[in-house]
Short mmCIF file of N, CA and C in Angstrom, two decimals:
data_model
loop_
_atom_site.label_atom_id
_atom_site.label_comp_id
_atom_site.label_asym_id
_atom_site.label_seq_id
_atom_site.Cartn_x
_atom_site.Cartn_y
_atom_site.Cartn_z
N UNK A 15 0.84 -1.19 0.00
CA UNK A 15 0.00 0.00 0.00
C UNK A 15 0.88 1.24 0.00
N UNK A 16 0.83 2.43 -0.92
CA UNK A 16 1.36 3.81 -0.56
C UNK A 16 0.52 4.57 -0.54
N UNK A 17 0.59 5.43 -0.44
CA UNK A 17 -0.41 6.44 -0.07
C UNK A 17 0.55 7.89 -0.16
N UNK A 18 0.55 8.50 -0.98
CA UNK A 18 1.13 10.25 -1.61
C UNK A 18 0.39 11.11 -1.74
N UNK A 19 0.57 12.48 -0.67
CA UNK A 19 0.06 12.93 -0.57
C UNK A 19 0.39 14.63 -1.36
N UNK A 20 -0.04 15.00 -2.15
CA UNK A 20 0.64 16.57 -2.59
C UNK A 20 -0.15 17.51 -2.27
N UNK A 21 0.57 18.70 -2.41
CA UNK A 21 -0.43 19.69 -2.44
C UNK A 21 -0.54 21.07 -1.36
N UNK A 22 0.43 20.85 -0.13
CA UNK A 22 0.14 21.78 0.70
C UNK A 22 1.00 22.97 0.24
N UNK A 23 1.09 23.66 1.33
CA UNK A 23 1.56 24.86 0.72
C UNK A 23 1.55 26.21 1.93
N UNK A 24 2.29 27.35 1.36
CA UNK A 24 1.81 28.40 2.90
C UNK A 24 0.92 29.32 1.74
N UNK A 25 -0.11 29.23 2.53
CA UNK A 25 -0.82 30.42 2.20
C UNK A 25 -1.51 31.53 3.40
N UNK A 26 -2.43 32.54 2.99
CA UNK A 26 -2.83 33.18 3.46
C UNK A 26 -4.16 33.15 4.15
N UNK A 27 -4.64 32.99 5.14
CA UNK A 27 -6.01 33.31 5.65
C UNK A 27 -7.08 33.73 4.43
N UNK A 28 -8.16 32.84 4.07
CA UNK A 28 -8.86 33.33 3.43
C UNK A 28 -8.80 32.54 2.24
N UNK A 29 -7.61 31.71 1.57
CA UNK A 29 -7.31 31.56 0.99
C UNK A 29 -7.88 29.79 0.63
N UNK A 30 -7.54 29.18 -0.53
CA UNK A 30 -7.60 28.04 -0.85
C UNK A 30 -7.06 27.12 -1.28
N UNK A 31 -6.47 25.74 -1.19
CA UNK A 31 -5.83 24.80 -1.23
C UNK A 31 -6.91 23.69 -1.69
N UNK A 32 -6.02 22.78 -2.80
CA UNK A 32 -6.49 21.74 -3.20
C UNK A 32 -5.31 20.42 -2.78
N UNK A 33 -5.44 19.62 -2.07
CA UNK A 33 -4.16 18.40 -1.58
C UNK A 33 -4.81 17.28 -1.87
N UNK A 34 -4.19 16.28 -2.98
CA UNK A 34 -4.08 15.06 -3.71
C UNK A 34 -3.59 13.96 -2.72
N UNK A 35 -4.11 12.80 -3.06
CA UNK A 35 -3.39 11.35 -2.65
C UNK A 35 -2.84 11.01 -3.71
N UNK A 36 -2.33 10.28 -4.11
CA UNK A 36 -2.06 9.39 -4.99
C UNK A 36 -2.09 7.87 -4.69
N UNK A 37 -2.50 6.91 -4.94
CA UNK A 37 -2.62 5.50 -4.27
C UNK A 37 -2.38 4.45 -5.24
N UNK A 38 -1.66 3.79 -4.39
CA UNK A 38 -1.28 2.56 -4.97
C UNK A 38 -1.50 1.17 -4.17
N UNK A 39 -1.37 -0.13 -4.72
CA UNK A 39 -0.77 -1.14 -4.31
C UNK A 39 -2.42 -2.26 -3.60
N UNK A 40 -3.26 -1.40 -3.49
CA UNK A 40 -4.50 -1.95 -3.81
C UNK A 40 -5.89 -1.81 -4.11
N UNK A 41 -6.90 -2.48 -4.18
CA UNK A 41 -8.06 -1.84 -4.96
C UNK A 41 -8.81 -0.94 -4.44
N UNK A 42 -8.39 0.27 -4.31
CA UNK A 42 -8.87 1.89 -3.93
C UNK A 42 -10.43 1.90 -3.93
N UNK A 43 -11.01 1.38 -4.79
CA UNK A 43 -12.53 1.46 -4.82
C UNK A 43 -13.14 0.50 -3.75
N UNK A 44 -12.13 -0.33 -3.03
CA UNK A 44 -13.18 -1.55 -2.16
C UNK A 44 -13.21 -0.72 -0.53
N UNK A 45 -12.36 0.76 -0.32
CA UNK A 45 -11.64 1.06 0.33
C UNK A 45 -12.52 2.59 1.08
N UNK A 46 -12.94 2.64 2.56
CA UNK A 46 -13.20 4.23 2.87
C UNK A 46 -12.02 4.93 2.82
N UNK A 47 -11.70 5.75 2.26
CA UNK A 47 -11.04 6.77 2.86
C UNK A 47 -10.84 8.09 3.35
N UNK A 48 -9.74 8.58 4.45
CA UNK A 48 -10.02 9.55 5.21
C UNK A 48 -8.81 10.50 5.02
N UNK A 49 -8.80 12.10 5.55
CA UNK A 49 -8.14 12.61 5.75
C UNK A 49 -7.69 13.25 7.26
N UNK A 50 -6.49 13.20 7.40
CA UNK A 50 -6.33 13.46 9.03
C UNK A 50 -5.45 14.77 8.74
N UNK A 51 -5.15 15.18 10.18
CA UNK A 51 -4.32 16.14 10.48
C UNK A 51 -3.33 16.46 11.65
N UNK A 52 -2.53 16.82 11.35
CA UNK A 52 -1.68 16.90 12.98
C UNK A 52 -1.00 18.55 13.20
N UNK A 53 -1.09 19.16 13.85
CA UNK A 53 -1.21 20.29 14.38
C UNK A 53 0.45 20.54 15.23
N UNK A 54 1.21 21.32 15.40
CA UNK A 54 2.61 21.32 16.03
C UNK A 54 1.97 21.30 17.16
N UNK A 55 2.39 20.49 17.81
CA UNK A 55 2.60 20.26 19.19
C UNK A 55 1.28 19.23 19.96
N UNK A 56 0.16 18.78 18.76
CA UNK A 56 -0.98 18.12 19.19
C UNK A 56 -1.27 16.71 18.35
N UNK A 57 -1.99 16.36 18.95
CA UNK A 57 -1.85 14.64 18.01
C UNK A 57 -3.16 14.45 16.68
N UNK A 58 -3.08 13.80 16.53
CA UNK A 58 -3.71 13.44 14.86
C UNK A 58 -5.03 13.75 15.08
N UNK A 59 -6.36 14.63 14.29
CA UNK A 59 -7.50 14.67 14.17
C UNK A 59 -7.44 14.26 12.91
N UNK A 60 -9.27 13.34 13.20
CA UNK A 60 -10.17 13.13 11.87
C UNK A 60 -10.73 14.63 11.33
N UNK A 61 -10.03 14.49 10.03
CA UNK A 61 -10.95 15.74 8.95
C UNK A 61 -12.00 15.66 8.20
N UNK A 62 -12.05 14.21 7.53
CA UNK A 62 -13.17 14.15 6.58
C UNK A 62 -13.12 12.80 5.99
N UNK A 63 -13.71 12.11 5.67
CA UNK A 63 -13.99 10.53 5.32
C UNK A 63 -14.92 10.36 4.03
N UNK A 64 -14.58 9.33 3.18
CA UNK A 64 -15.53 9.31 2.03
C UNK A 64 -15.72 7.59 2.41
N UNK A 65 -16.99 7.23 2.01
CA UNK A 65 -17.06 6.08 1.77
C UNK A 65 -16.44 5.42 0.28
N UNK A 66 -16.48 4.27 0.44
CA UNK A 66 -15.41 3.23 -0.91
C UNK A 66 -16.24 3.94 -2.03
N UNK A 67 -17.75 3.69 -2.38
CA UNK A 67 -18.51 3.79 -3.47
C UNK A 67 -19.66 4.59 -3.54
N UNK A 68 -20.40 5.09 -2.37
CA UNK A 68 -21.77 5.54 -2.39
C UNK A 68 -21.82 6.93 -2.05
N UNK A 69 -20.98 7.25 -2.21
CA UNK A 69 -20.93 8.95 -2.26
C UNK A 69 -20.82 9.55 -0.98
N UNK A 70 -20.93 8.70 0.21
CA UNK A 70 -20.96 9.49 1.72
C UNK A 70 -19.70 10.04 2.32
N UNK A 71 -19.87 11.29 2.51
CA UNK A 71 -18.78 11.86 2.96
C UNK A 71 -19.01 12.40 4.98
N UNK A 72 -18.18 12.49 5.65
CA UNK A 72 -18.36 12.96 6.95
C UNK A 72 -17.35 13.97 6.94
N UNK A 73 -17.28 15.31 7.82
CA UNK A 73 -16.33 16.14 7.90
C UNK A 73 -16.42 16.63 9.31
N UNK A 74 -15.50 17.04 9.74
CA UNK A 74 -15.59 17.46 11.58
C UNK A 74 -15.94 18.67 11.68
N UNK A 75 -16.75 19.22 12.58
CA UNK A 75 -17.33 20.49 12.43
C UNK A 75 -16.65 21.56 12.19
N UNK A 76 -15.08 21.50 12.85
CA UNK A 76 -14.82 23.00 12.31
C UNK A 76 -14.26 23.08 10.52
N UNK A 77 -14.55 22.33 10.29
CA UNK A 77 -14.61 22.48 8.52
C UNK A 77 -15.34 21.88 7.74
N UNK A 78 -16.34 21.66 8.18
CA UNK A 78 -17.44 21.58 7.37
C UNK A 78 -17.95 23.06 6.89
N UNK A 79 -18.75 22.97 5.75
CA UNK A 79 -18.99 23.90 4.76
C UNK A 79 -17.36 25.02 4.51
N UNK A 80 -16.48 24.01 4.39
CA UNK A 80 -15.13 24.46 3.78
C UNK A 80 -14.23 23.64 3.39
N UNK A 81 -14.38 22.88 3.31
CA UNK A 81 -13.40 21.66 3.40
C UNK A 81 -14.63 20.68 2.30
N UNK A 82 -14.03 19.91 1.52
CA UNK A 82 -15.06 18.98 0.22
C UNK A 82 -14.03 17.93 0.55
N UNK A 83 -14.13 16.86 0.89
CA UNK A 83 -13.30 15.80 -0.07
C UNK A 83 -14.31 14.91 -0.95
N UNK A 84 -13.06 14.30 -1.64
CA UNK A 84 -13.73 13.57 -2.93
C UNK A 84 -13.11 12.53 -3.56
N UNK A 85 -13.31 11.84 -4.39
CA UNK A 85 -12.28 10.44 -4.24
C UNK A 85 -12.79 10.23 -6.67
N UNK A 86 -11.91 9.35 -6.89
CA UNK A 86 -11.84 9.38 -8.28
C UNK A 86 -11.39 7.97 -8.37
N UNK A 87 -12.99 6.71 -8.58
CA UNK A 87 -12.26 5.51 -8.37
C UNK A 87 -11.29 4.96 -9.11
N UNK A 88 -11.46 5.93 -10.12
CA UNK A 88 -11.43 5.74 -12.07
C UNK A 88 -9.43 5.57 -11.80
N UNK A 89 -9.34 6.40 -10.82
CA UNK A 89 -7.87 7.18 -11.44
C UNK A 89 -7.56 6.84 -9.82
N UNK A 90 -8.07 6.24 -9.16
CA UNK A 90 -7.40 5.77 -7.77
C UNK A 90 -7.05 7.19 -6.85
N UNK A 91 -7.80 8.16 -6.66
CA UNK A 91 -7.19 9.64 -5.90
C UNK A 91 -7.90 9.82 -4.79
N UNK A 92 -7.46 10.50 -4.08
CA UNK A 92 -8.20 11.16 -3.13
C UNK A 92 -8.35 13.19 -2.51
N UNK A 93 -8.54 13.31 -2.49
CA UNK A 93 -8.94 14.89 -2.94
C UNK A 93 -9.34 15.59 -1.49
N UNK A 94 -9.10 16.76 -1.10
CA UNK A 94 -9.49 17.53 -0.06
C UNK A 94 -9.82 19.04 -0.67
N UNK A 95 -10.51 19.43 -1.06
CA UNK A 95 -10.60 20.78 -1.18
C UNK A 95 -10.72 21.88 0.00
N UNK A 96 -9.95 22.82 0.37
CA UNK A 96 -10.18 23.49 1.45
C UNK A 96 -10.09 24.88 0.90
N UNK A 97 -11.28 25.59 1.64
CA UNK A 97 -11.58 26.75 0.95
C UNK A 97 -11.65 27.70 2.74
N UNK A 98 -11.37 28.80 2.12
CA UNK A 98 -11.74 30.13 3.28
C UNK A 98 -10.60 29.57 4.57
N UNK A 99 -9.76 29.19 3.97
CA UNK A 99 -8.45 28.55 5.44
C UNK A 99 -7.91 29.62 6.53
N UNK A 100 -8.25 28.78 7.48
CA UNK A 100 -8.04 29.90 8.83
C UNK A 100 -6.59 29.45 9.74
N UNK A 101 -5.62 30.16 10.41
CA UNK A 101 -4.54 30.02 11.06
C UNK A 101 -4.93 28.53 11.50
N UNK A 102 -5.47 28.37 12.26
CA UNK A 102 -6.30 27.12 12.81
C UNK A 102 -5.90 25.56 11.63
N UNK A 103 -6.07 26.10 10.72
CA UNK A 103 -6.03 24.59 9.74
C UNK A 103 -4.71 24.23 9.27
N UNK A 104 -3.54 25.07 10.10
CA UNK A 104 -2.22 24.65 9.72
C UNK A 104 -1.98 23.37 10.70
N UNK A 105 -1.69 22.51 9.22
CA UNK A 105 -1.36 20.97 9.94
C UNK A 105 -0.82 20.55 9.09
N UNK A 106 -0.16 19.18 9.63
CA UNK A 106 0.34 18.38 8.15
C UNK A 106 -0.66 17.21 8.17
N UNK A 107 -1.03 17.57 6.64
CA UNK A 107 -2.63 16.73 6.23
C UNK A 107 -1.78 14.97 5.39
N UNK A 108 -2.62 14.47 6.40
CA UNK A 108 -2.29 12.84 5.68
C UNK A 108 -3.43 12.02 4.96
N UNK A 109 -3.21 11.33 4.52
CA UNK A 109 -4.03 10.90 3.76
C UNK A 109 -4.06 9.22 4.37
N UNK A 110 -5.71 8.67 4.54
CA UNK A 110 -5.72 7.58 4.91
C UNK A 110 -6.72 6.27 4.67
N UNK A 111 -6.33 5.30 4.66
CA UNK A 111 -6.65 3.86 4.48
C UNK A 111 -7.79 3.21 5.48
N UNK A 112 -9.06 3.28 5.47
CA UNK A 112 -9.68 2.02 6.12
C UNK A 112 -9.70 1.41 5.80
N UNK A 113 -10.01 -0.12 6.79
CA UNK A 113 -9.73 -1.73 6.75
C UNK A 113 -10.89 -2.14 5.88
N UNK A 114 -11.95 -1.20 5.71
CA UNK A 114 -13.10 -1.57 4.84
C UNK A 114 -14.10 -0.73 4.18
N UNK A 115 -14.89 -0.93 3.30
CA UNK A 115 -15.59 0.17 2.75
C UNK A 115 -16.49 1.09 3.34
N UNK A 116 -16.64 1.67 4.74
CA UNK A 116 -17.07 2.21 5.49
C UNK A 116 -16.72 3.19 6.33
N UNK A 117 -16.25 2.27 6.82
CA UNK A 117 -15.72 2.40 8.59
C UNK A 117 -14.73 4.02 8.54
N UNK A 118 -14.85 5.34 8.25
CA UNK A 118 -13.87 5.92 7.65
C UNK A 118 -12.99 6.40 8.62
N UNK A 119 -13.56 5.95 10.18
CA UNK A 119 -12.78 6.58 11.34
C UNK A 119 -12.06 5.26 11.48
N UNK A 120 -11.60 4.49 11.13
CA UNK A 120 -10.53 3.72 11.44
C UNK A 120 -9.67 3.99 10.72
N UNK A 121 -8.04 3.99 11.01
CA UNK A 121 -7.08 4.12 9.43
C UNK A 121 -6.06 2.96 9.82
N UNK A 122 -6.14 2.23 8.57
CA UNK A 122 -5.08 1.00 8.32
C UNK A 122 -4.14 1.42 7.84
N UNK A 123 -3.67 2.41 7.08
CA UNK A 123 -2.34 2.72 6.70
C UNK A 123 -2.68 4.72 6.52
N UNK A 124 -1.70 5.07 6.90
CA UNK A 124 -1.11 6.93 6.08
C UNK A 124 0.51 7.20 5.66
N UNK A 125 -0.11 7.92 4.82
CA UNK A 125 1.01 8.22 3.72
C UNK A 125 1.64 9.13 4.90
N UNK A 126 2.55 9.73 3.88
CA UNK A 126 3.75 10.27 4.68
C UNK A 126 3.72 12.03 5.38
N UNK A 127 2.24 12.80 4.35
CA UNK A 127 1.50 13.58 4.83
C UNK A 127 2.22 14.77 4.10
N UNK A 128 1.62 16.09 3.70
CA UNK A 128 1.76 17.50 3.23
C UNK A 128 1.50 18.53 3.80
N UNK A 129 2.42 19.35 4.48
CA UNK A 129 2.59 20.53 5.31
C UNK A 129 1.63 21.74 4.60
N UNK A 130 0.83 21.84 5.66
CA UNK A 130 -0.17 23.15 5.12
C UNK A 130 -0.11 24.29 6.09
N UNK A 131 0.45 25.25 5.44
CA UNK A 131 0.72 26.57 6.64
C UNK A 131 -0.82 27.42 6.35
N UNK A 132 -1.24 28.24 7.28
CA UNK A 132 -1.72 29.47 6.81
C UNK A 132 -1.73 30.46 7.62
N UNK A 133 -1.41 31.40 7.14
CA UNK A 133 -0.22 32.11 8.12
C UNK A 133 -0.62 33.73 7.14
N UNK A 134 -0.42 35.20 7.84
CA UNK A 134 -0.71 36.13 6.96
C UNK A 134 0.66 36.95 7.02
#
């Protein structure tokens, strides 16, 4: 399994970021997946979860209605759109693996993760 994550970046308050997975090594469509975050000095939060196939997504309240993810079974990806980014959402965003097509708060594997500043 890998799991590559691109995409972060420093930006500005207000501003917007799009951060990619890239996935390999098994069948991405049988698979929930999630995005996490880790914060300097605090431990890993759940950000947002898609189910394997049926379109369900979950997001944690402080980014909901800003934050989209989205998944591309076609092309094996996984997608975070984050819009209107506040000091608050600087983390390094990982990208992650459940054990099954659901479950999106469990993670079986994360990639190696993409530093997202936002900072003015």
């Amino acid at each position: 399994v890998q799991l590559v994550e691109s995409g972060g970046d420093l930006v500005q308050p207000g501003e917007s970021l799009r951060l990619s997975c890239t996935t390999s090594g098994f069948t991405f469509s049988d698979f929930a997946m999630s995005w996490v975050r880790q914060a300097p000095g605090k431990g890993i939060e759940w950000v947002s979860g898609i189910h394997a196939t049926n379109g369900l997504k979950g997001y944690r309240s402080s980014v909901k209605d800003r934050f989209t993810i989205s998944r591309d079974n076609a092309k094996n990806m996984l997608y975070l759109q984050m819009n209107s980014l506040k000091p608050e959402d600087t983390a390094i965003y990982y990208c992650a693996k459940s054990p099954d097509r659901a479950n999106w708060s469990e993670r079986e594997y994360m990639g190696k993760g993409t530093q997202v500043t936002v900072s003015s």
